[in-house]
mmCIF file of C-alpha atoms in Angstrom:
data_model
loop_
_atom_site.group_PDB
_atom_site.id
_atom_site.type_symbol
_atom_site.label_atom_id
_atom_site.label_comp_id
_atom_site.label_asym_id
_atom_site.label_seq_id
_atom_site.Cartn_x
_atom_site.Cartn_y
_atom_site.Cartn_z
ATOM 1 C CA MET A 1 9.507 0.390 22.141
ATOM 2 C CA ALA A 2 10.431 -3.417 22.575
ATOM 3 C CA GLN A 3 9.925 -5.948 19.134
ATOM 4 C CA PRO A 4 6.541 -7.522 19.931
ATOM 5 C CA ILE A 5 6.060 -11.186 20.059
ATOM 6 C CA GLU A 6 3.369 -12.286 17.603
ATOM 7 C CA LEU A 7 0.925 -14.641 18.952
ATOM 8 C CA GLN A 8 -0.033 -18.203 17.075
ATOM 9 C CA PRO A 9 -1.554 -17.033 13.719
ATOM 10 C CA GLN A 10 -4.955 -18.097 12.494
ATOM 11 C CA ALA A 11 -5.815 -21.454 12.085
ATOM 12 C CA ILE A 12 -8.330 -20.110 8.893
ATOM 13 C CA THR A 13 -8.384 -17.876 6.470
ATOM 14 C CA VAL A 14 -10.640 -14.965 6.028
ATOM 15 C CA GLN A 15 -11.388 -16.560 2.815
ATOM 16 C CA GLU A 16 -12.450 -20.320 4.491
ATOM 17 C CA LEU A 17 -14.559 -18.509 6.884
ATOM 18 C CA ALA A 18 -16.335 -16.608 4.163
ATOM 19 C CA ALA A 19 -17.380 -19.384 2.267
ATOM 20 C CA ILE A 20 -18.374 -21.330 6.226
ATOM 21 C CA ASN A 21 -20.769 -18.624 7.321
ATOM 22 C CA ARG A 22 -22.437 -16.284 4.756
ATOM 23 C CA ARG A 23 -24.589 -14.569 7.541
ATOM 24 C CA GLN A 24 -22.423 -13.843 10.404
ATOM 25 C CA VAL A 25 -18.887 -12.501 11.259
ATOM 26 C CA PRO A 26 -16.596 -14.148 14.388
ATOM 27 C CA GLU A 27 -16.721 -11.319 17.268
ATOM 28 C CA ARG A 28 -12.429 -10.427 16.347
ATOM 29 C CA TYR A 29 -13.510 -8.431 12.932
ATOM 30 C CA ILE A 30 -16.022 -6.516 14.567
ATOM 31 C CA ARG A 31 -15.548 -2.612 14.644
ATOM 32 C CA GLU A 32 -18.084 0.149 16.043
ATOM 33 C CA GLY A 33 -18.624 3.256 13.320
ATOM 34 C CA VAL A 34 -17.561 1.626 10.244
ATOM 35 C CA GLY A 35 -20.785 2.370 7.530
ATOM 36 C CA ALA A 36 -20.947 0.480 4.837
ATOM 37 C CA LEU A 37 -19.769 1.755 1.304
ATOM 38 C CA ASP A 38 -22.967 3.501 0.059
ATOM 39 C CA ALA A 39 -23.904 6.731 -1.604
ATOM 40 C CA SER A 40 -23.272 8.454 2.582
ATOM 41 C CA PHE A 41 -19.635 8.683 1.717
ATOM 42 C CA PRO A 42 -18.454 11.222 -0.758
ATOM 43 C CA VAL A 43 -16.233 10.576 -3.851
ATOM 44 C CA LEU A 44 -12.910 12.048 -3.790
ATOM 45 C CA ASP A 45 -11.602 13.787 -6.913
ATOM 46 C CA VAL A 46 -7.996 12.245 -6.666
ATOM 47 C CA PRO A 47 -6.083 14.369 -9.718
ATOM 48 C CA THR A 48 -5.235 12.466 -12.897
ATOM 49 C CA ILE A 49 -1.394 12.670 -13.361
ATOM 50 C CA ASP A 50 0.206 12.681 -16.997
ATOM 51 C CA LEU A 51 3.570 10.580 -16.308
ATOM 52 C CA GLN A 52 4.666 11.054 -20.068
ATOM 53 C CA LEU A 53 4.158 14.638 -19.120
ATOM 54 C CA LEU A 54 5.945 14.852 -15.940
ATOM 55 C CA ALA A 55 9.245 13.021 -17.230
ATOM 56 C CA SER A 56 9.571 15.274 -20.730
ATOM 57 C CA SER A 57 11.060 18.718 -20.954
ATOM 58 C CA SER A 58 8.221 20.162 -22.569
ATOM 59 C CA SER A 59 6.672 23.285 -21.739
ATOM 60 C CA THR A 60 3.402 22.020 -20.477
ATOM 61 C CA SER A 61 5.732 19.326 -18.010
ATOM 62 C CA GLY A 62 5.379 22.688 -15.864
ATOM 63 C CA ASP A 63 2.136 22.993 -15.470
ATOM 64 C CA GLU A 64 2.057 19.232 -14.431
ATOM 65 C CA LEU A 65 4.402 19.814 -12.061
ATOM 66 C CA ASP A 66 2.450 22.415 -10.417
ATOM 67 C CA LYS A 67 -0.909 19.853 -10.268
ATOM 68 C CA LEU A 68 1.734 16.987 -8.993
ATOM 69 C CA ARG A 69 2.616 19.444 -6.137
ATOM 70 C CA SER A 70 -0.589 20.209 -5.154
ATOM 71 C CA ALA A 71 -2.322 16.918 -4.908
ATOM 72 C CA LEU A 72 0.259 15.447 -3.105
ATOM 73 C CA SER A 73 0.089 18.567 -0.910
ATOM 74 C CA SER A 74 -3.867 17.888 -0.234
ATOM 75 C CA TYR A 75 -4.258 14.903 -1.068
ATOM 76 C CA GLY A 76 -1.074 12.605 -1.026
ATOM 77 C CA CYS A 77 -2.662 10.355 -4.038
ATOM 78 C CA ILE A 78 -2.695 10.501 -7.508
ATOM 79 C CA GLN A 79 -4.275 8.632 -10.558
ATOM 80 C CA ALA A 80 -1.370 8.003 -12.706
ATOM 81 C CA ILE A 81 -2.158 7.780 -16.354
ATOM 82 C CA ASN A 82 0.188 7.333 -19.482
ATOM 83 C CA HIS A 83 2.457 5.183 -17.327
ATOM 84 C CA GLY A 84 4.031 3.019 -19.947
ATOM 85 C CA ILE A 85 2.223 -0.250 -18.959
ATOM 86 C CA THR A 86 -0.081 -1.730 -21.130
ATOM 87 C CA SER A 87 -3.971 -2.483 -20.312
ATOM 88 C CA ALA A 88 -3.176 -5.987 -21.196
ATOM 89 C CA PHE A 89 -0.280 -6.567 -18.862
ATOM 90 C CA LEU A 90 -2.332 -5.152 -15.947
ATOM 91 C CA ASP A 91 -5.244 -7.681 -16.942
ATOM 92 C CA LYS A 92 -2.777 -10.186 -17.322
ATOM 93 C CA LEU A 93 -1.641 -8.959 -13.365
ATOM 94 C CA ARG A 94 -4.950 -9.308 -12.100
ATOM 95 C CA GLU A 95 -5.531 -12.723 -13.783
ATOM 96 C CA VAL A 96 -2.799 -13.875 -11.772
ATOM 97 C CA ALA A 97 -3.916 -12.658 -8.966
ATOM 98 C CA ARG A 98 -7.278 -14.160 -8.826
ATOM 99 C CA GLN A 99 -5.857 -17.547 -10.118
ATOM 100 C CA PHE A 100 -3.544 -17.984 -6.686
ATOM 101 C CA PHE A 101 -6.952 -16.850 -4.619
ATOM 102 C CA ALA A 102 -9.057 -19.433 -6.801
ATOM 103 C CA LEU A 103 -6.854 -22.249 -5.569
ATOM 104 C CA PRO A 104 -8.001 -24.987 -3.023
ATOM 105 C CA SER A 105 -6.915 -24.282 0.018
ATOM 106 C CA GLU A 106 -4.467 -26.517 0.740
ATOM 107 C CA GLU A 107 -2.498 -25.490 -1.826
ATOM 108 C CA LYS A 108 -2.507 -21.834 -1.218
ATOM 109 C CA LYS A 109 -1.275 -22.985 2.759
ATOM 110 C CA LYS A 110 2.223 -24.105 0.805
ATOM 111 C CA TYR A 111 2.996 -20.496 0.568
ATOM 112 C CA SER A 112 2.249 -19.814 4.385
ATOM 113 C CA ARG A 113 4.347 -17.079 5.865
ATOM 114 C CA GLU A 114 6.298 -17.971 9.080
ATOM 115 C CA ILE A 115 5.041 -16.768 12.431
ATOM 116 C CA GLY A 116 6.517 -12.714 12.854
ATOM 117 C CA SER A 117 7.312 -12.386 9.444
ATOM 118 C CA ILE A 118 5.133 -10.795 6.664
ATOM 119 C CA GLU A 119 6.414 -12.527 3.842
ATOM 120 C CA GLY A 120 4.082 -15.330 1.975
ATOM 121 C CA TYR A 121 0.205 -16.049 2.522
ATOM 122 C CA GLY A 122 -1.517 -15.178 5.704
ATOM 123 C CA ASN A 123 -3.363 -12.425 7.114
ATOM 124 C CA ASP A 124 -3.312 -10.263 10.196
ATOM 125 C CA MET A 125 -0.048 -10.510 12.292
ATOM 126 C CA ILE A 126 -1.689 -10.895 15.812
ATOM 127 C CA LEU A 127 0.014 -9.305 18.550
ATOM 128 C CA SER A 128 -2.608 -9.642 21.287
ATOM 129 C CA GLU A 129 -5.502 -11.120 22.174
ATOM 130 C CA ASP A 130 -7.802 -8.252 21.631
ATOM 131 C CA GLN A 131 -6.854 -6.648 18.739
ATOM 132 C CA ILE A 132 -9.366 -6.315 16.133
ATOM 133 C CA LEU A 133 -9.118 -8.436 12.859
ATOM 134 C CA ASP A 134 -8.747 -7.364 9.011
ATOM 135 C CA TRP A 135 -11.084 -8.871 7.034
ATOM 136 C CA THR A 136 -8.310 -9.570 4.325
ATOM 137 C CA ASP A 137 -5.993 -12.277 3.044
ATOM 138 C CA ARG A 138 -2.786 -11.686 1.425
ATOM 139 C CA LEU A 139 0.418 -12.598 -0.108
ATOM 140 C CA TYR A 140 3.513 -10.605 0.345
ATOM 141 C CA LEU A 141 6.360 -10.883 -2.103
ATOM 142 C CA ILE A 142 9.836 -9.242 -1.991
ATOM 143 C CA LEU A 143 10.483 -7.996 -5.769
ATOM 144 C CA ARG A 144 13.396 -6.043 -5.473
ATOM 145 C CA PRO A 145 15.879 -6.524 -5.148
ATOM 146 C CA GLU A 146 16.049 -9.722 -7.063
ATOM 147 C CA ASP A 147 18.428 -11.070 -4.944
ATOM 148 C CA LYS A 148 16.244 -11.091 -1.433
ATOM 149 C CA GLN A 149 13.386 -12.700 -3.412
ATOM 150 C CA THR A 150 12.122 -15.632 -1.485
ATOM 151 C CA LEU A 151 11.438 -17.919 -3.498
ATOM 152 C CA LYS A 152 9.669 -20.809 -1.810
ATOM 153 C CA PHE A 153 6.406 -18.159 -1.542
ATOM 154 C CA TRP A 154 6.203 -18.110 -5.190
ATOM 155 C CA PRO A 155 3.510 -19.722 -6.217
ATOM 156 C CA GLU A 156 3.735 -22.271 -9.152
ATOM 157 C CA ASN A 157 0.271 -22.167 -9.719
ATOM 158 C CA SER A 158 0.736 -20.342 -13.106
ATOM 159 C CA GLU A 159 4.001 -20.800 -15.136
ATOM 160 C CA SER A 160 3.829 -16.985 -16.227
ATOM 161 C CA PHE A 161 3.458 -15.981 -12.423
ATOM 162 C CA ARG A 162 7.194 -15.072 -11.669
ATOM 163 C CA GLY A 163 7.716 -13.059 -14.981
ATOM 164 C CA ILE A 164 4.726 -11.356 -15.009
ATOM 165 C CA LEU A 165 5.392 -10.023 -11.484
ATOM 166 C CA ASN A 166 9.517 -9.637 -12.320
ATOM 167 C CA ASP A 167 8.312 -7.460 -15.466
ATOM 168 C CA TYR A 168 6.140 -5.760 -13.420
ATOM 169 C CA SER A 169 8.621 -4.629 -11.105
ATOM 170 C CA THR A 170 11.502 -3.105 -13.565
ATOM 171 C CA LYS A 171 8.251 -1.062 -15.363
ATOM 172 C CA LEU A 172 7.596 0.310 -11.309
ATOM 173 C CA HIS A 173 10.702 0.767 -11.011
ATOM 174 C CA VAL A 174 11.398 3.410 -13.906
ATOM 175 C CA ILE A 175 7.819 4.830 -12.566
ATOM 176 C CA LEU A 176 8.972 5.419 -9.420
ATOM 177 C CA GLU A 177 12.353 7.262 -10.489
ATOM 178 C CA VAL A 178 10.280 9.327 -13.144
ATOM 179 C CA LEU A 179 8.001 10.145 -10.278
ATOM 180 C CA LEU A 180 10.543 10.551 -7.277
ATOM 181 C CA LYS A 181 12.549 12.835 -9.933
ATOM 182 C CA ALA A 182 9.197 14.942 -10.307
ATOM 183 C CA MET A 183 8.394 15.605 -6.729
ATOM 184 C CA ALA A 184 11.655 16.999 -6.581
ATOM 185 C CA ARG A 185 11.379 19.163 -9.457
ATOM 186 C CA SER A 186 7.987 20.415 -8.025
ATOM 187 C CA LEU A 187 9.468 21.606 -5.110
ATOM 188 C CA ASN A 188 12.328 23.305 -6.812
ATOM 189 C CA LEU A 189 15.137 21.320 -5.217
ATOM 190 C CA GLU A 190 17.533 19.049 -7.878
ATOM 191 C CA GLU A 191 15.530 16.145 -9.355
ATOM 192 C CA ASN A 192 17.917 13.708 -7.236
ATOM 193 C CA GLN A 193 17.256 14.880 -3.869
ATOM 194 C CA PHE A 194 14.473 12.573 -2.666
ATOM 195 C CA LEU A 195 15.628 9.506 -5.076
ATOM 196 C CA GLN A 196 19.747 9.838 -3.633
ATOM 197 C CA GLN A 197 17.280 9.220 0.145
ATOM 198 C CA TYR A 198 15.568 6.275 -1.479
ATOM 199 C CA GLY A 199 18.909 5.176 -1.987
ATOM 200 C CA ASP A 200 20.015 2.133 -4.622
ATOM 201 C CA GLN A 201 19.805 -0.883 -2.356
ATOM 202 C CA ALA A 202 16.014 -0.240 -1.284
ATOM 203 C CA THR A 203 13.664 -2.902 -1.561
ATOM 204 C CA MET A 204 9.719 -3.139 -3.986
ATOM 205 C CA GLN A 205 7.054 -5.715 -2.051
ATOM 206 C CA ALA A 206 4.245 -6.357 -3.836
ATOM 207 C CA ARG A 207 1.168 -7.572 -1.243
ATOM 208 C CA PHE A 208 -1.799 -9.504 -3.671
ATOM 209 C CA ASN A 209 -4.767 -8.617 -1.372
ATOM 210 C CA LEU A 210 -7.908 -11.038 -1.248
ATOM 211 C CA TYR A 211 -10.840 -8.945 0.215
ATOM 212 C CA PRO A 212 -13.749 -11.636 0.271
ATOM 213 C CA ILE A 213 -17.498 -11.392 0.539
ATOM 214 C CA CYS A 214 -18.757 -9.669 3.879
ATOM 215 C CA PRO A 215 -22.070 -10.016 5.735
ATOM 216 C CA ARG A 216 -21.535 -7.363 7.456
ATOM 217 C CA PRO A 217 -19.787 -4.282 5.961
ATOM 218 C CA ASP A 218 -21.349 -1.974 8.452
ATOM 219 C CA GLN A 219 -19.237 -3.460 11.094
ATOM 220 C CA VAL A 220 -15.929 -4.920 9.244
ATOM 221 C CA LEU A 221 -13.132 -3.203 7.606
ATOM 222 C CA GLY A 222 -11.139 -4.917 4.874
ATOM 223 C CA VAL A 223 -8.224 -3.162 6.236
ATOM 224 C CA LYS A 224 -8.033 -0.550 9.792
ATOM 225 C CA PRO A 225 -6.882 3.066 8.952
ATOM 226 C CA HIS A 226 -3.688 3.471 8.404
ATOM 227 C CA ALA A 227 -0.938 5.555 6.702
ATOM 228 C CA ASP A 228 1.776 3.823 4.762
ATOM 229 C CA GLY A 229 5.048 3.337 5.507
ATOM 230 C CA SER A 230 6.460 3.741 2.610
ATOM 231 C CA VAL A 231 7.920 6.289 0.374
ATOM 232 C CA ILE A 232 5.593 5.468 -2.576
ATOM 233 C CA THR A 233 2.860 2.862 -2.415
ATOM 234 C CA MET A 234 1.581 1.771 -6.019
ATOM 235 C CA LEU A 235 -2.125 0.431 -6.434
ATOM 236 C CA LEU A 236 -3.311 -1.836 -9.357
ATOM 237 C CA GLN A 237 -6.913 -1.275 -7.651
ATOM 238 C CA ASP A 238 -9.859 -4.274 -8.797
ATOM 239 C CA LYS A 239 -11.252 -3.210 -12.357
ATOM 240 C CA GLU A 240 -14.990 -3.235 -10.768
ATOM 241 C CA VAL A 241 -15.335 -3.143 -7.175
ATOM 242 C CA GLU A 242 -14.682 -0.485 -5.112
ATOM 243 C CA GLY A 243 -13.519 -0.047 -1.412
ATOM 244 C CA LEU A 244 -10.612 1.838 -1.063
ATOM 245 C CA GLN A 245 -11.122 5.052 1.043
ATOM 246 C CA VAL A 246 -9.451 8.008 1.962
ATOM 247 C CA LEU A 247 -9.837 10.575 5.055
ATOM 248 C CA LYS A 248 -9.609 14.114 4.032
ATOM 249 C CA ASP A 249 -10.822 16.675 6.465
ATOM 250 C CA ASP A 250 -11.838 14.691 8.858
ATOM 251 C CA GLN A 251 -14.276 12.803 6.662
ATOM 252 C CA TRP A 252 -13.918 9.473 4.600
ATOM 253 C CA PHE A 253 -14.277 9.761 0.570
ATOM 254 C CA ASN A 254 -14.707 6.861 -1.613
ATOM 255 C CA VAL A 255 -11.626 6.337 -3.918
ATOM 256 C CA PRO A 256 -13.184 5.831 -7.837
ATOM 257 C CA ILE A 257 -11.476 3.722 -10.013
ATOM 258 C CA ILE A 258 -9.954 4.225 -13.022
ATOM 259 C CA PRO A 259 -9.134 1.274 -14.824
ATOM 260 C CA GLN A 260 -5.794 1.276 -16.354
ATOM 261 C CA ALA A 261 -4.551 3.983 -13.843
ATOM 262 C CA LEU A 262 -2.268 3.346 -11.036
ATOM 263 C CA LEU A 263 -2.930 4.911 -7.663
ATOM 264 C CA ILE A 264 -0.022 5.901 -6.503
ATOM 265 C CA ASN A 265 0.353 7.332 -2.852
ATOM 266 C CA VAL A 266 2.999 9.049 -0.730
ATOM 267 C CA GLY A 267 3.871 7.064 2.136
ATOM 268 C CA ASP A 268 5.027 8.672 5.415
ATOM 269 C CA GLN A 269 8.993 8.503 4.771
ATOM 270 C CA ALA A 270 7.868 10.795 1.588
ATOM 271 C CA GLU A 271 6.403 13.210 4.526
ATOM 272 C CA ILE A 272 9.323 13.080 6.195
ATOM 273 C CA MET A 273 11.633 14.163 3.200
ATOM 274 C CA SER A 274 9.384 16.802 2.185
ATOM 275 C CA ASN A 275 9.158 18.465 5.519
ATOM 276 C CA GLY A 276 5.758 18.241 5.540
ATOM 277 C CA ILE A 277 4.540 19.140 2.835
ATOM 278 C CA PHE A 278 3.950 15.749 0.797
ATOM 279 C CA LYS A 279 0.614 14.321 2.727
ATOM 280 C CA SER A 280 0.741 10.422 3.639
ATOM 281 C CA PRO A 281 -2.845 9.963 3.336
ATOM 282 C CA VAL A 282 -4.884 7.737 6.406
ATOM 283 C CA HIS A 283 -6.797 5.030 4.134
ATOM 284 C CA ARG A 284 -8.757 2.144 4.880
ATOM 285 C CA VAL A 285 -11.085 -0.479 3.120
ATOM 286 C CA VAL A 286 -14.208 -0.776 3.485
ATOM 287 C CA THR A 287 -16.162 -4.359 2.818
ATOM 288 C CA ASN A 288 -18.674 -5.401 0.422
ATOM 289 C CA SER A 289 -21.490 -7.617 1.412
ATOM 290 C CA GLU A 290 -22.050 -8.991 -2.603
ATOM 291 C CA ARG A 291 -18.680 -9.286 -4.270
ATOM 292 C CA GLU A 292 -15.098 -9.650 -3.398
ATOM 293 C CA ARG A 293 -12.691 -7.373 -4.444
ATOM 294 C CA ILE A 294 -8.939 -8.360 -5.136
ATOM 295 C CA THR A 295 -5.742 -5.570 -5.160
ATOM 296 C CA VAL A 296 -2.667 -5.165 -6.084
ATOM 297 C CA ALA A 297 0.075 -3.095 -3.695
ATOM 298 C CA VAL A 298 3.529 -2.148 -4.069
ATOM 299 C CA PHE A 299 5.736 -0.550 -1.725
ATOM 300 C CA CYS A 300 8.799 0.939 -2.117
ATOM 301 C CA ILE A 301 10.491 1.300 1.111
ATOM 302 C CA PRO A 302 14.674 2.450 1.203
ATOM 303 C CA HIS A 303 16.678 -0.362 3.411
ATOM 304 C CA PRO A 304 16.841 -0.033 6.625
ATOM 305 C CA ASP A 305 20.217 0.837 7.169
ATOM 306 C CA GLN A 306 19.185 4.452 4.853
ATOM 307 C CA GLU A 307 18.559 7.414 7.089
ATOM 308 C CA ILE A 308 16.017 9.543 6.342
ATOM 309 C CA GLN A 309 15.310 12.699 7.208
ATOM 310 C CA PRO A 310 13.556 16.533 5.610
ATOM 311 C CA VAL A 311 15.561 17.657 2.896
ATOM 312 C CA GLU A 312 17.510 20.547 4.254
ATOM 313 C CA GLU A 313 16.467 22.840 1.295
ATOM 314 C CA LEU A 314 13.040 22.672 3.157
ATOM 315 C CA ILE A 315 13.840 23.894 6.232
ATOM 316 C CA ASN A 316 13.334 27.960 6.928
ATOM 317 C CA GLU A 317 12.755 30.029 9.609
ATOM 318 C CA THR A 318 8.719 30.272 8.345
ATOM 319 C CA HIS A 319 8.901 26.026 7.761
ATOM 320 C CA PRO A 320 10.739 24.801 10.783
ATOM 321 C CA ARG A 321 12.523 20.944 10.786
ATOM 322 C CA LEU A 322 9.204 18.974 11.410
ATOM 323 C CA TYR A 323 11.003 15.555 11.672
ATOM 324 C CA LYS A 324 13.664 13.941 13.131
ATOM 325 C CA LYS A 325 16.496 11.561 11.296
ATOM 326 C CA VAL A 326 14.633 8.018 11.118
ATOM 327 C CA LYS A 327 16.017 4.975 10.598
ATOM 328 C CA ASP A 328 14.541 1.154 9.530
ATOM 329 C CA TYR A 329 10.967 2.595 9.719
ATOM 330 C CA VAL A 330 8.677 0.160 8.727
ATOM 331 C CA SER A 331 9.968 -1.964 11.572
ATOM 332 C CA LEU A 332 8.171 0.778 14.137
ATOM 333 C CA TYR A 333 5.702 0.744 11.522
ATOM 334 C CA PHE A 334 4.448 -2.687 11.862
ATOM 335 C CA GLN A 335 4.654 -2.290 15.904
ATOM 336 C CA TYR A 336 2.398 0.797 15.623
ATOM 337 C CA TYR A 337 -0.137 -0.207 12.884
ATOM 338 C CA GLN A 338 -1.233 -3.071 14.608
ATOM 339 C CA GLN A 339 -2.090 -1.083 17.612
ATOM 340 C CA GLY A 340 -3.957 1.452 15.515
ATOM 341 C CA ARG A 341 -1.200 4.401 16.043
ATOM 342 C CA ARG A 342 0.270 6.410 13.442
ATOM 343 C CA PRO A 343 4.648 5.769 13.469
ATOM 344 C CA MET A 344 5.120 9.557 12.576
ATOM 345 C CA GLU A 345 4.102 10.170 16.003
ATOM 346 C CA ALA A 346 7.676 9.046 16.969
ATOM 347 C CA ALA A 347 9.287 10.681 14.259
ATOM 348 C CA LEU A 348 7.997 13.954 15.470
ATOM 349 C CA ILE A 349 10.378 16.511 17.041
#
């Protein structure tokens, strides 16, 4: 597939659009058959997993491993508790995110992304004239490795922003190692099998998401349906405003908020490594006509040169190999994503 060329980025942010016109939405954001966030969508009973138990060698950790395998095979996501990050710290992170999006437009635009790149402040990369756009503004930053950070995109509105975000990435890296080891053990593999494929040159990318108030939540999505191109994604939800939905059994479910939990889902590359046992969930974000929503997602992604493939021990006569060996999956991912397609199509044998 040829590398797509981005057209001219949007001249106006969604936040600005929402402030200008509180009753109408431009045509480019309107989709058919969205349905608003209300009681018509059932609530997804996302399994809660205790990360301290996963990391321990106690007899109860076996039960938690079974829960983890079941959750990631059926739902593709978990509500992670006892993850070692205090509620006060998570609230600080939410606050610096809120402070950034509350800055004047001209101040935020100092951190605007460049054409053809996702890093920095902005919104959808526009690849075609008829592309339907998402009702969201984002700040995308590379957290790890630290020498890959592009500090010109890091806001200076808060003296603590950089320190908080670096602390957060360190804490998440610990969680990631616990989780990848536990995922391997839950499949009776040597515990470093997934970690080795993930590699020591992997990147951790943060995306701060603002979903402004939208007058037509029945016609507009905050984020189009997709599955993640990562190995693991960790989401800090808005403390009060729901919006995330997961597709299960051909039906959309609302994902509830547990304020002190991290919502963690496996991405496509974990599905490939597990030979399809763990499911990368298709999800979307719906909009809200009364309240804005702010979240922070962190994507854990192998280095582009790292080869990702099903673990040999998970391939046998009853479970044949489902996926090819892939490299630089995320580049492929973004090309497919804006077309509303799943890049997993290209990885299937």
